[in-house]
Coordinates of C-alpha atoms in Angstrom, one line a residue:
H1 CA 8.9 -14.0 -7.4
I2 CA 9.2 -17.5 -5.9
D3 CA 7.3 -20.6 -6.8
K4 CA 4.9 -22.3 -4.4
N5 CA 7.1 -25.3 -3.5
R6 CA 10.1 -23.1 -2.8
Q7 CA 8.0 -20.8 -0.7
G8 CA 6.7 -23.7 1.3
H9 CA 10.2 -25.0 1.8
I10 CA 11.3 -21.7 3.1
M11 CA 8.4 -21.4 5.5
N12 CA 9.0 -25.0 6.9
L13 CA 12.7 -24.2 7.3
Y14 CA 11.9 -21.0 9.1
Y15 CA 9.4 -22.5 11.6
K16 CA 11.8 -25.4 12.3
R17 CA 14.9 -23.3 12.9
A18 CA 13.9 -19.7 13.7
F19 CA 11.8 -20.0 16.9
C20 CA 8.8 -18.3 15.3
V21 CA 5.2 -18.8 16.6
P22 CA 3.5 -20.5 13.7
P23 CA 0.0 -19.2 12.8
S24 CA -1.6 -22.5 13.8
L25 CA -0.5 -22.4 17.4
P26 CA -2.8 -21.2 20.2
Q27 CA -2.1 -18.0 22.1
T28 CA 0.9 -18.2 24.3
Q29 CA 0.3 -18.1 28.1
Q30 CA 1.9 -15.2 29.9
N31 CA 4.8 -15.9 32.2
K32 CA 3.9 -15.3 35.8
G33 CA 6.1 -14.9 38.8
V34 CA 5.6 -16.5 42.3
K35 CA 3.1 -13.9 43.3
G36 CA 1.2 -14.0 40.0
E37 CA 2.5 -10.8 38.5
I38 CA 3.4 -10.6 34.8
M39 CA 7.1 -11.0 34.2
E40 CA 8.0 -8.5 31.5
R41 CA 10.6 -9.6 28.9
K42 CA 12.3 -6.9 27.0
F43 CA 12.1 -7.1 23.2
T44 CA 12.6 -4.9 20.2
L45 CA 9.8 -4.3 17.7
S46 CA 10.9 -3.5 14.2
C47 CA 9.4 -3.1 10.7
C48 CA 10.1 -2.0 7.1
S49 CA 9.8 1.5 5.6
T50 CA 6.6 0.7 3.7
V51 CA 4.6 1.4 6.9
D52 CA 4.3 4.9 5.3
L53 CA 4.5 6.8 8.6
P54 CA 7.0 9.5 9.2
Y55 CA 10.4 8.3 10.4
S56 CA 10.3 10.8 13.2
Y57 CA 7.1 9.1 14.5
M58 CA 8.7 5.6 14.3
E59 CA 11.7 7.0 16.1
S60 CA 9.6 8.4 18.9
R61 CA 7.9 5.0 19.3
D62 CA 11.3 3.3 19.5
I63 CA 10.7 1.1 16.4
P64 CA 13.8 0.5 14.2
V65 CA 13.1 0.5 10.5
L66 CA 14.7 -1.4 7.6
F67 CA 14.5 0.8 4.4
Y68 CA 13.4 -0.4 1.0
T69 CA 15.0 1.3 -2.0
Y70 CA 14.2 2.2 -5.6
V71 CA 16.3 2.9 -8.7
V72 CA 16.0 5.6 -11.3
D73 CA 18.6 6.1 -14.1
G74 CA 21.0 3.7 -12.3
Q75 CA 20.9 5.7 -9.1
T76 CA 19.6 4.0 -5.9
Y77 CA 17.4 6.0 -3.5
D78 CA 16.1 5.1 0.0
D79 CA 12.4 5.0 0.8
D80 CA 13.1 8.0 2.9
M81 CA 10.1 8.3 5.2
G82 CA 10.4 12.1 5.4
R83 CA 13.9 12.3 6.7
D84 CA 14.9 14.5 3.8
P85 CA 12.2 17.0 2.9
A86 CA 13.4 17.0 -0.7
A87 CA 13.2 13.3 -1.2
L88 CA 9.4 12.9 -1.9
P89 CA 9.2 15.9 -4.3
R90 CA 12.2 14.5 -6.2
F91 CA 10.5 11.1 -6.5
Y92 CA 7.3 12.6 -7.9
G93 CA 9.5 14.8 -10.2
F94 CA 10.8 11.5 -11.7
L95 CA 7.2 10.3 -12.3
K96 CA 6.2 13.6 -13.9
A97 CA 9.2 13.3 -16.2
G98 CA 7.9 9.9 -17.3
K99 CA 10.6 7.9 -15.5
L100 CA 9.6 4.5 -14.1
P101 CA 11.2 3.7 -10.7
Q102 CA 12.4 0.2 -10.3
T103 CA 11.6 -1.4 -6.9
S104 CA 13.1 -4.6 -5.6
Q105 CA 13.1 -7.0 -2.6
I106 CA 15.2 -6.6 0.4
N107 CA 17.7 -9.5 0.2
A108 CA 18.6 -12.0 2.9
A109 CA 21.9 -10.3 3.6
G110 CA 20.2 -7.0 4.2
Y111 CA 17.9 -8.6 6.7
M112 CA 20.8 -10.4 8.4
D113 CA 22.7 -7.2 8.9
F114 CA 19.6 -5.4 10.3
F115 CA 18.5 -8.3 12.6
E116 CA 22.0 -8.8 13.9
K117 CA 22.4 -5.2 15.0
L118 CA 19.2 -5.5 16.9
L119 CA 20.1 -8.8 18.5
Q120 CA 23.5 -7.4 19.6
Q121 CA 21.7 -4.9 21.7
G122 CA 20.3 -7.8 23.8
G123 CA 16.8 -9.1 24.2
D124 CA 14.4 -10.6 21.7
V125 CA 13.3 -9.1 18.4
L126 CA 9.8 -9.1 16.8
H127 CA 9.9 -8.0 13.1
I128 CA 6.6 -7.3 11.4
A129 CA 7.3 -7.5 7.7
F130 CA 5.7 -5.9 4.6
T131 CA 2.9 -8.0 3.1
S132 CA 3.8 -11.0 1.0
G133 CA 0.9 -10.0 -1.3
Q134 CA 3.0 -7.2 -2.7
S135 CA 6.6 -8.3 -2.1
C136 CA 8.4 -11.6 -1.5
S137 CA 10.9 -9.9 0.8
V138 CA 9.4 -11.6 3.8
N139 CA 10.8 -14.9 2.5
N140 CA 14.3 -13.5 2.7
A141 CA 13.5 -12.3 6.3
Y142 CA 12.6 -15.9 7.2
L143 CA 15.9 -17.2 5.8
A144 CA 17.9 -14.6 7.6
A145 CA 16.2 -15.4 10.9
A146 CA 16.9 -19.1 10.4
E147 CA 20.6 -18.4 9.8
L148 CA 20.9 -16.3 12.9
K149 CA 19.3 -18.9 15.3
D150 CA 22.5 -20.8 16.1
K151 CA 24.5 -17.6 16.5
Y152 CA 22.1 -16.2 19.1
P153 CA 20.7 -19.3 20.9
G154 CA 19.5 -17.5 23.9
Q155 CA 17.3 -14.9 22.0
K156 CA 14.1 -15.0 20.0
L157 CA 13.8 -13.5 16.6
I158 CA 10.2 -13.7 15.4
V159 CA 9.3 -12.6 11.8
I160 CA 5.6 -12.2 10.9
D161 CA 4.1 -11.4 7.5
S162 CA 1.9 -8.5 8.2
L163 CA -0.4 -9.0 5.1
C164 CA -0.9 -5.2 5.4
S165 CA 0.3 -2.3 3.2
S166 CA 1.2 1.3 3.5
S167 CA -0.2 3.1 6.6
G168 CA -2.5 0.1 7.2
Y169 CA 0.8 -1.8 7.8
G170 CA 1.8 1.1 10.0
L171 CA -1.4 0.9 12.0
L172 CA -0.8 -2.8 12.7
V173 CA 2.7 -2.0 13.9
D174 CA 1.5 0.9 16.0
Y175 CA -1.0 -1.3 17.9
A176 CA 1.8 -3.8 18.5
A177 CA 3.9 -1.0 19.9
D178 CA 1.0 -0.1 22.2
M179 CA 1.0 -3.7 23.6
R180 CA 4.8 -3.7 24.0
D181 CA 4.7 -0.4 25.9
A182 CA 1.9 -1.8 28.1
G183 CA 4.3 -4.6 29.2
E184 CA 3.1 -7.5 27.1
D185 CA 5.7 -10.1 26.3
I186 CA 6.9 -10.9 22.8
D187 CA 4.9 -14.1 22.4
T188 CA 1.7 -12.4 23.3
V189 CA 2.2 -9.5 20.9
A190 CA 3.3 -11.9 18.1
Q191 CA 0.2 -14.0 18.5
W192 CA -2.0 -10.8 18.6
V193 CA -0.5 -9.7 15.3
L194 CA -1.1 -13.1 13.7
D195 CA -4.7 -13.1 14.9
N196 CA -5.4 -9.5 13.8
R197 CA -3.4 -8.9 10.6
N198 CA -6.4 -9.6 8.5
K199 CA -8.6 -7.2 10.5
V200 CA -7.0 -3.9 9.4
H201 CA -9.4 -2.4 6.9
H202 CA -7.6 -0.9 3.8
Q203 CA -9.7 1.4 1.5
F204 CA -8.1 3.2 -1.5
F205 CA -9.3 5.2 -4.4
S206 CA -7.3 6.8 -7.2
S207 CA -8.2 9.7 -9.5
D208 CA -5.1 9.4 -11.7
M209 CA -4.6 6.3 -13.8
T210 CA -1.3 7.4 -15.4
Q211 CA 1.0 5.2 -13.3
F212 CA -1.4 2.3 -13.4
R213 CA -1.1 2.4 -17.2
R214 CA 2.7 2.8 -17.2
T215 CA 3.2 -0.2 -14.9
G216 CA 0.8 -2.3 -17.0
R217 CA -1.9 -2.7 -14.3
V218 CA -4.5 -1.4 -16.6
S219 CA -4.5 -1.2 -20.4
G220 CA -4.1 2.0 -22.3
A221 CA -7.7 1.9 -23.5
A222 CA -9.0 1.3 -20.0
A223 CA -6.9 4.2 -18.6
T224 CA -8.2 6.5 -21.4
V225 CA -11.8 5.5 -20.7
A226 CA -11.3 6.2 -17.0
T227 CA -9.8 9.6 -17.6
V228 CA -12.5 10.7 -20.1
L229 CA -15.4 9.5 -17.9
N230 CA -13.7 10.7 -14.7
I231 CA -13.8 7.1 -13.2
C232 CA -12.1 6.4 -9.9
P233 CA -11.4 2.8 -9.0
I234 CA -12.2 1.8 -5.4
M235 CA -9.6 -0.7 -4.0
R236 CA -9.0 -2.8 -0.9
L237 CA -6.6 -5.5 0.3
D238 CA -7.7 -9.1 0.1
D239 CA -6.9 -11.7 2.8
K240 CA -3.5 -12.4 1.2
G241 CA -2.4 -8.7 1.4
A242 CA -2.8 -8.0 -2.3
I243 CA -4.5 -4.9 -3.7
K244 CA -7.8 -5.6 -5.5
A245 CA -10.1 -3.1 -7.3
Y246 CA -13.6 -4.1 -6.4
S247 CA -15.7 -1.1 -7.6
K248 CA -15.7 2.1 -9.7
V249 CA -17.3 5.4 -9.2
R250 CA -17.5 8.6 -11.3
G251 CA -15.8 11.7 -9.7
K252 CA -13.8 12.4 -6.6
K253 CA -17.0 13.5 -4.6
K254 CA -18.5 10.0 -5.1
A255 CA -15.2 8.3 -4.4
V256 CA -15.0 10.2 -1.0
E257 CA -18.6 9.3 -0.2
T258 CA -18.1 5.7 -1.0
T259 CA -14.9 5.5 1.0
V260 CA -16.6 7.0 4.1
D261 CA -19.7 4.8 3.7
T262 CA -17.5 1.7 3.5
M263 CA -15.6 2.8 6.5
E264 CA -18.8 3.2 8.5
Q265 CA -19.7 -0.4 7.6
H266 CA -16.4 -1.8 8.9
A267 CA -15.7 0.5 11.9
Q268 CA -16.2 -0.9 15.4
G269 CA -19.3 0.8 16.7
G270 CA -20.2 2.4 13.4
R271 CA -20.4 6.2 13.7
D272 CA -19.4 6.0 17.4
Y273 CA -15.9 4.7 16.5
D274 CA -13.3 6.5 18.4
G275 CA -10.1 4.4 17.8
K276 CA -7.2 5.0 15.5
C277 CA -7.6 6.1 11.9
F278 CA -4.8 6.7 9.5
I279 CA -5.2 8.4 6.1
C280 CA -2.4 8.7 3.5
H281 CA -2.1 10.1 0.1
S282 CA 0.2 10.3 -2.9
Q283 CA 0.8 14.0 -3.8
C284 CA -2.9 15.0 -3.5
P285 CA -3.2 16.7 -0.1
E286 CA -6.5 18.5 -1.1
D287 CA -8.2 15.1 -1.8
A288 CA -6.8 13.7 1.4
R289 CA -8.2 16.7 3.3
L290 CA -11.6 16.2 1.7
V291 CA -11.6 12.6 3.0
M292 CA -10.3 13.6 6.4
D293 CA -13.1 16.3 6.8
A294 CA -15.7 13.7 5.6
V295 CA -14.4 11.2 8.1
E296 CA -14.5 13.6 11.0
N297 CA -18.0 14.8 10.1
R298 CA -19.3 11.2 9.9
F299 CA -17.4 10.1 13.0
P300 CA -17.6 13.0 15.5
K301 CA -15.4 11.1 18.1
L302 CA -12.5 11.1 15.6
K303 CA -12.3 14.9 15.5
G304 CA -8.7 15.8 15.8
K305 CA -7.6 12.2 16.0
V306 CA -7.0 11.2 12.4
R307 CA -3.3 10.9 11.4
L308 CA -2.6 12.2 7.9
C309 CA 0.6 10.8 6.2
D310 CA 2.3 10.6 2.8
I311 CA 2.4 7.5 0.7
G312 CA 6.0 6.6 0.4
T313 CA 8.1 6.0 -2.7
I314 CA 7.7 2.2 -2.8
I315 CA 3.9 2.2 -2.8
G316 CA 4.0 5.4 -4.8
S317 CA 6.0 3.7 -7.5
H318 CA 3.0 1.5 -8.3
S319 CA 0.1 3.8 -7.4
G320 CA 1.5 7.1 -8.8
P321 CA 0.0 10.4 -7.7
G322 CA -3.7 10.9 -7.0
T323 CA -4.3 8.0 -4.5
V324 CA -6.0 8.4 -1.1
A325 CA -6.2 5.6 1.4
V326 CA -8.0 5.1 4.7
F327 CA -7.1 2.6 7.4
L328 CA -8.7 1.4 10.6
P329 CA -9.3 -1.8 12.6
E330 CA -12.2 -3.8 11.3
A331 CA -15.3 -4.8 13.4
V332 CA -16.1 -8.5 13.2
V333 CA -19.6 -8.7 11.8
E334 CA -21.5 -12.1 11.8
T335 CA -23.3 -12.4 8.5
P336 CA -26.1 -15.0 7.9
V337 CA -25.1 -17.7 5.5
E338 CA -28.0 -16.8 3.2
S339 CA -26.8 -13.2 3.0
V340 CA -23.3 -14.4 2.2
V341 CA -24.6 -16.6 -0.6
W342 CA -26.9 -14.0 -2.2
G343 CA -24.3 -11.3 -1.8
S344 CA -21.8 -13.5 -3.6
V345 CA -24.2 -14.2 -6.4
V346 CA -25.0 -10.5 -6.8
T347 CA -21.3 -9.6 -6.7
I348 CA -20.5 -12.1 -9.4
V349 CA -23.3 -11.0 -11.6
V350 CA -22.4 -7.3 -11.2
A351 CA -18.7 -8.1 -11.9
I352 CA -19.6 -10.0 -15.1
V353 CA -21.8 -7.1 -16.3
V354 CA -19.2 -4.5 -15.5
D355 CA -16.4 -6.5 -17.1
A356 CA -18.5 -7.0 -20.2
A357 CA -19.4 -3.3 -20.4
E358 CA -15.7 -2.4 -19.9
S359 CA -14.7 -4.7 -22.7
L360 CA -17.3 -3.2 -25.1
V361 CA -16.2 0.4 -24.2
E362 CA -12.5 -0.5 -24.6
A363 CA -13.2 -2.2 -28.0
A364 CA -15.2 0.9 -29.1
V365 CA -12.4 3.3 -28.1
E366 CA -9.8 1.2 -29.9
T367 CA -12.0 1.0 -33.0
V368 CA -12.5 4.8 -33.0
V369 CA -8.8 5.4 -32.6
V370 CA -8.0 3.1 -35.5
L371 CA -10.7 4.8 -37.7
V372 CA -9.3 8.3 -36.8
V373 CA -5.8 7.2 -37.7
V374 CA -7.0 5.6 -41.0
V375 CA -9.0 8.7 -42.0
A376 CA -6.1 11.0 -41.1
L377 CA -3.7 8.9 -43.3
V378 CA -6.2 8.9 -46.2
V379 CA -6.6 12.7 -46.0
C380 CA -2.8 13.2 -45.9
V381 CA -2.4 10.9 -49.0
V382 CA -5.2 12.7 -50.9
S383 CA -3.8 16.1 -50.0
V384 CA -0.3 15.2 -51.2
V385 CA -1.6 13.7 -54.5
T386 CA -3.9 16.6 -55.3
G387 CA -1.5 19.3 -54.2
F388 CA -3.4 20.2 -51.0
G389 CA -6.6 20.7 -53.1
S390 CA -5.3 23.4 -55.4
S391 CA -4.0 23.4 -59.0
E392 CA -1.5 26.1 -58.2
P393 CA 1.6 25.6 -56.1
L394 CA 1.8 27.2 -52.7
T395 CA 3.9 30.4 -52.9
L396 CA 5.3 32.4 -50.0
P397 CA 5.3 36.3 -49.9
T398 CA 8.5 37.9 -50.9
T399 CA 8.0 40.6 -48.4
M400 CA 6.5 40.5 -45.0
P401 CA 3.8 43.1 -44.2
Q402 CA 4.9 45.7 -41.6
P403 CA 3.0 45.8 -38.4
T404 CA 1.0 48.9 -37.6
V405 CA 0.6 50.4 -34.2
D406 CA -2.2 52.7 -33.1
I407 CA -1.0 55.3 -30.6

């Protein structure tokens, strides 16, 4: 992690030295020739492995990928993206065995090596990075880009914080690739990404709280309550690219229904939406298929268009198995100020009530556990003192009875 002042310094250094289009600048005008035609400028679009799309797909779209890594028992593994069919089962085998993968940032040297290889091929480079809401790696990307400016003065290297995660990040990159392939220049695509990175809807739910408990994201008592009551947290990404749980439902059926209902509220054109939709899951293909079927039933024009993917090892290290996520571009809906105010008030009140109820339930569970332990200890002590409730010592038979077999 990095403190606010240091992060601000890195951002200022990057924007001064690394020829990036700052978020505050207006959209760049397209370069036009003498006859008014658009002059295409070749550039490379790249990203990180946390797009949670198959590597074969990224390769087919000509998008170079920089791989994150994780460590288990001192051994480093790539966020494989499906290149090795055994990689993902091995990863979930680690989780099942109770091992906790350690993930880390990509350092500045890793970014420099990656960027330099792309720059050496000629042309400009646009790198869309994994959200700063879940990793500070993008700060190292800014530093690497600033260092390479003087070495490649005739080329642009633009780094953008996607503020997106998993296949939602992949969806943003996929749209940028569409624009690149349509002949848009690097400045136009970069500005579009800046303008639309907060308009990718991320919707998650999880039916397994084991990894959330192991990583400390929920308390042991809360995880126990969720498991006993079959509670699925409903999550989304906030405007800073961090995952937030904003609701809870009981059972997978209700989780699927809530996910599709929310999708309908955010989709462009409601049930008539016919654009891109990505769904990914962490070792729960049956749940993902339930969501996919529900989406295609609710949105008939998406039939056969939904892309189903695996959540990779980096996101999976924190979510664990049992998570399903849906991603699509958001519609911009103008909400009256009064509705916003009352909606905020209701949300706050509901949150307070839910939190209070959770606290009471957690306290009750912890109290019951303590009482059970105390009672068990008392019973054990009494049993030992009284000789297991009998005045005669326990004796074992000198001979074992022979089994009989009926033929």
